PDB file of C-alpha atoms in Angstrom:
ATOM      1  CA  UNK A   1     -34.154 -39.542 -42.475  1.00  0.00           C
ATOM      2  CA  UNK A   2     -35.374 -36.647 -41.054  1.00  0.00           C
ATOM      3  CA  UNK A   3     -37.362 -36.008 -43.759  1.00  0.00           C
ATOM      4  CA  UNK A   4     -38.780 -39.377 -44.073  1.00  0.00           C
ATOM      5  CA  UNK A   5     -40.119 -38.756 -40.236  1.00  0.00           C
ATOM      6  CA  UNK A   6     -41.655 -35.168 -41.129  1.00  0.00           C
ATOM      7  CA  UNK A   7     -43.608 -37.054 -44.323  1.00  0.00           C
ATOM      8  CA  UNK A   8     -44.639 -39.792 -41.994  1.00  0.00           C
ATOM      9  CA  UNK A   9     -45.798 -37.476 -39.344  1.00  0.00           C
ATOM     10  CA  UNK A  10     -47.891 -35.309 -41.708  1.00  0.00           C
ATOM     11  CA  UNK A  11     -49.705 -38.457 -42.587  1.00  0.00           C
ATOM     12  CA  UNK A  12     -50.425 -39.535 -39.591  1.00  0.00           C
ATOM     13  CA  UNK A  13     -51.668 -35.866 -38.660  1.00  0.00           C
ATOM     14  CA  UNK A  14     -54.134 -35.664 -41.301  1.00  0.00           C
ATOM     15  CA  UNK A  15     -57.777 -34.498 -40.765  1.00  0.00           C
ATOM     16  CA  UNK A  16     -59.987 -34.030 -44.100  1.00  0.00           C
ATOM     17  CA  UNK A  17     -62.907 -31.544 -44.628  1.00  0.00           C
ATOM     18  CA  UNK A  18     -66.408 -33.204 -44.903  1.00  0.00           C
ATOM     19  CA  UNK A  19     -67.570 -30.530 -47.230  1.00  0.00           C
ATOM     20  CA  UNK A  20     -64.792 -30.476 -49.805  1.00  0.00           C
ATOM     21  CA  UNK A  21     -61.716 -33.719 -48.892  1.00  0.00           C
ATOM     22  CA  UNK A  22     -59.198 -30.726 -48.314  1.00  0.00           C
ATOM     23  CA  UNK A  23     -56.706 -32.412 -46.100  1.00  0.00           C
ATOM     24  CA  UNK A  24     -55.560 -30.372 -43.007  1.00  0.00           C
ATOM     25  CA  UNK A  25     -52.526 -31.149 -40.962  1.00  0.00           C
ATOM     26  CA  UNK A  26     -54.421 -30.126 -37.372  1.00  0.00           C
ATOM     27  CA  UNK A  27     -57.558 -29.558 -36.054  1.00  0.00           C
ATOM     28  CA  UNK A  28     -56.862 -25.773 -36.037  1.00  0.00           C
ATOM     29  CA  UNK A  29     -56.293 -25.572 -39.617  1.00  0.00           C
ATOM     30  CA  UNK A  30     -59.113 -27.566 -40.589  1.00  0.00           C
ATOM     31  CA  UNK A  31     -61.372 -25.034 -38.101  1.00  0.00           C
ATOM     32  CA  UNK A  32     -59.769 -21.994 -39.886  1.00  0.00           C
ATOM     33  CA  UNK A  33     -60.333 -23.817 -43.285  1.00  0.00           C
ATOM     34  CA  UNK A  34     -63.909 -24.062 -42.632  1.00  0.00           C
ATOM     35  CA  UNK A  35     -64.208 -20.609 -41.273  1.00  0.00           C
ATOM     36  CA  UNK A  36     -62.970 -18.904 -44.532  1.00  0.00           C
ATOM     37  CA  UNK A  37     -64.160 -21.498 -47.210  1.00  0.00           C
ATOM     38  CA  UNK A  38     -67.360 -22.990 -46.428  1.00  0.00           C
ATOM     39  CA  UNK A  39     -68.869 -19.948 -43.565  1.00  0.00           C
ATOM     40  CA  UNK A  40     -69.984 -16.622 -44.971  1.00  0.00           C
ATOM     41  CA  UNK A  41     -69.517 -14.905 -41.591  1.00  0.00           C
ATOM     42  CA  UNK A  42     -67.841 -11.186 -41.777  1.00  0.00           C
ATOM     43  CA  UNK A  43     -67.521 -10.126 -38.648  1.00  0.00           C
ATOM     44  CA  UNK A  44     -65.062  -7.175 -39.630  1.00  0.00           C
ATOM     45  CA  UNK A  45     -67.074  -4.226 -40.530  1.00  0.00           C
ATOM     46  CA  UNK A  46     -66.041  -1.009 -42.650  1.00  0.00           C
ATOM     47  CA  UNK A  47     -66.593   1.968 -40.387  1.00  0.00           C
ATOM     48  CA  UNK A  48     -67.260   4.050 -43.697  1.00  0.00           C
ATOM     49  CA  UNK A  49     -69.460   1.667 -45.936  1.00  0.00           C
ATOM     50  CA  UNK A  50     -70.206  -1.013 -43.900  1.00  0.00           C
ATOM     51  CA  UNK A  51     -68.749  -3.990 -46.062  1.00  0.00           C
ATOM     52  CA  UNK A  52     -68.130  -7.065 -43.959  1.00  0.00           C
ATOM     53  CA  UNK A  53     -64.684  -9.072 -44.338  1.00  0.00           C
ATOM     54  CA  UNK A  54     -63.831 -12.389 -42.612  1.00  0.00           C
ATOM     55  CA  UNK A  55     -60.557 -11.204 -41.274  1.00  0.00           C
ATOM     56  CA  UNK A  56     -58.829  -7.779 -40.046  1.00  0.00           C
ATOM     57  CA  UNK A  57     -56.406  -8.035 -42.822  1.00  0.00           C
ATOM     58  CA  UNK A  58     -59.012  -7.597 -45.662  1.00  0.00           C
ATOM     59  CA  UNK A  59     -60.874  -4.865 -43.643  1.00  0.00           C
ATOM     60  CA  UNK A  60     -57.642  -3.049 -43.588  1.00  0.00           C
ATOM     61  CA  UNK A  61     -56.571  -3.110 -47.156  1.00  0.00           C
ATOM     62  CA  UNK A  62     -60.585  -2.191 -47.672  1.00  0.00           C
ATOM     63  CA  UNK A  63     -60.333   0.525 -45.585  1.00  0.00           C
ATOM     64  CA  UNK A  64     -57.243   1.995 -47.758  1.00  0.00           C
ATOM     65  CA  UNK A  65     -59.615   2.109 -50.365  1.00  0.00           C
ATOM     66  CA  UNK A  66     -61.733   5.008 -48.847  1.00  0.00           C
ATOM     67  CA  UNK A  67     -58.488   7.078 -48.830  1.00  0.00           C
ATOM     68  CA  UNK A  68     -59.407  10.582 -50.727  1.00  0.00           C
ATOM     69  CA  UNK A  69     -55.916  11.365 -51.422  1.00  0.00           C
ATOM     70  CA  UNK A  70     -53.379   9.347 -53.510  1.00  0.00           C
ATOM     71  CA  UNK A  71     -51.236   8.455 -50.294  1.00  0.00           C
ATOM     72  CA  UNK A  72     -48.696   6.269 -52.344  1.00  0.00           C
ATOM     73  CA  UNK A  73     -46.443   7.232 -55.335  1.00  0.00           C
ATOM     74  CA  UNK A  74     -44.169   5.639 -57.559  1.00  0.00           C
ATOM     75  CA  UNK A  75     -40.474   6.986 -56.900  1.00  0.00           C
ATOM     76  CA  UNK A  76     -39.305   6.613 -60.550  1.00  0.00           C
ATOM     77  CA  UNK A  77     -38.346   9.671 -61.807  1.00  0.00           C
ATOM     78  CA  UNK A  78     -40.455  11.178 -64.275  1.00  0.00           C
ATOM     79  CA  UNK A  79     -43.495   8.162 -63.467  1.00  0.00           C
ATOM     80  CA  UNK A  80     -46.030  10.020 -61.639  1.00  0.00           C
ATOM     81  CA  UNK A  81     -47.910   7.102 -60.819  1.00  0.00           C
ATOM     82  CA  UNK A  82     -49.887   7.508 -57.525  1.00  0.00           C
ATOM     83  CA  UNK A  83     -52.285   5.107 -55.779  1.00  0.00           C
ATOM     84  CA  UNK A  84     -54.665   4.927 -52.775  1.00  0.00           C
ATOM     85  CA  UNK A  85     -53.415   1.513 -51.560  1.00  0.00           C
ATOM     86  CA  UNK A  86     -49.786   0.249 -51.114  1.00  0.00           C
ATOM     87  CA  UNK A  87     -51.432  -3.170 -52.939  1.00  0.00           C
ATOM     88  CA  UNK A  88     -51.599  -1.211 -56.102  1.00  0.00           C
ATOM     89  CA  UNK A  89     -48.362   0.615 -55.649  1.00  0.00           C
ATOM     90  CA  UNK A  90     -46.492  -2.434 -55.392  1.00  0.00           C
ATOM     91  CA  UNK A  91     -48.541  -4.216 -58.503  1.00  0.00           C
ATOM     92  CA  UNK A  92     -47.630  -1.126 -60.271  1.00  0.00           C
ATOM     93  CA  UNK A  93     -43.746  -1.701 -59.323  1.00  0.00           C
ATOM     94  CA  UNK A  94     -43.899  -5.334 -60.600  1.00  0.00           C
ATOM     95  CA  UNK A  95     -45.154  -3.961 -64.382  1.00  0.00           C
ATOM     96  CA  UNK A  96     -42.951  -1.287 -64.588  1.00  0.00           C
TER      97      UNK A  96
END
């Protein structure tokens, strides 16, 4: 019964994007969808190369790429893999 009520509430509170027919469960999520998928506004700028990003998290990931040293290294004995970004190190661990 609780699951049915939850599913019904989702159906009642649906908002559809006029640009691509994506269905969101709230007006705020629809606004976020439109901002990230349909607008090219990039208010977050890199202080090193002036590249623009749609959110602070993507800017932070980008700024890591300007790190001159390999700040992240694999802790598996004998591996020696190093990376400028934590994301690349995590991808390395998944492959290893």
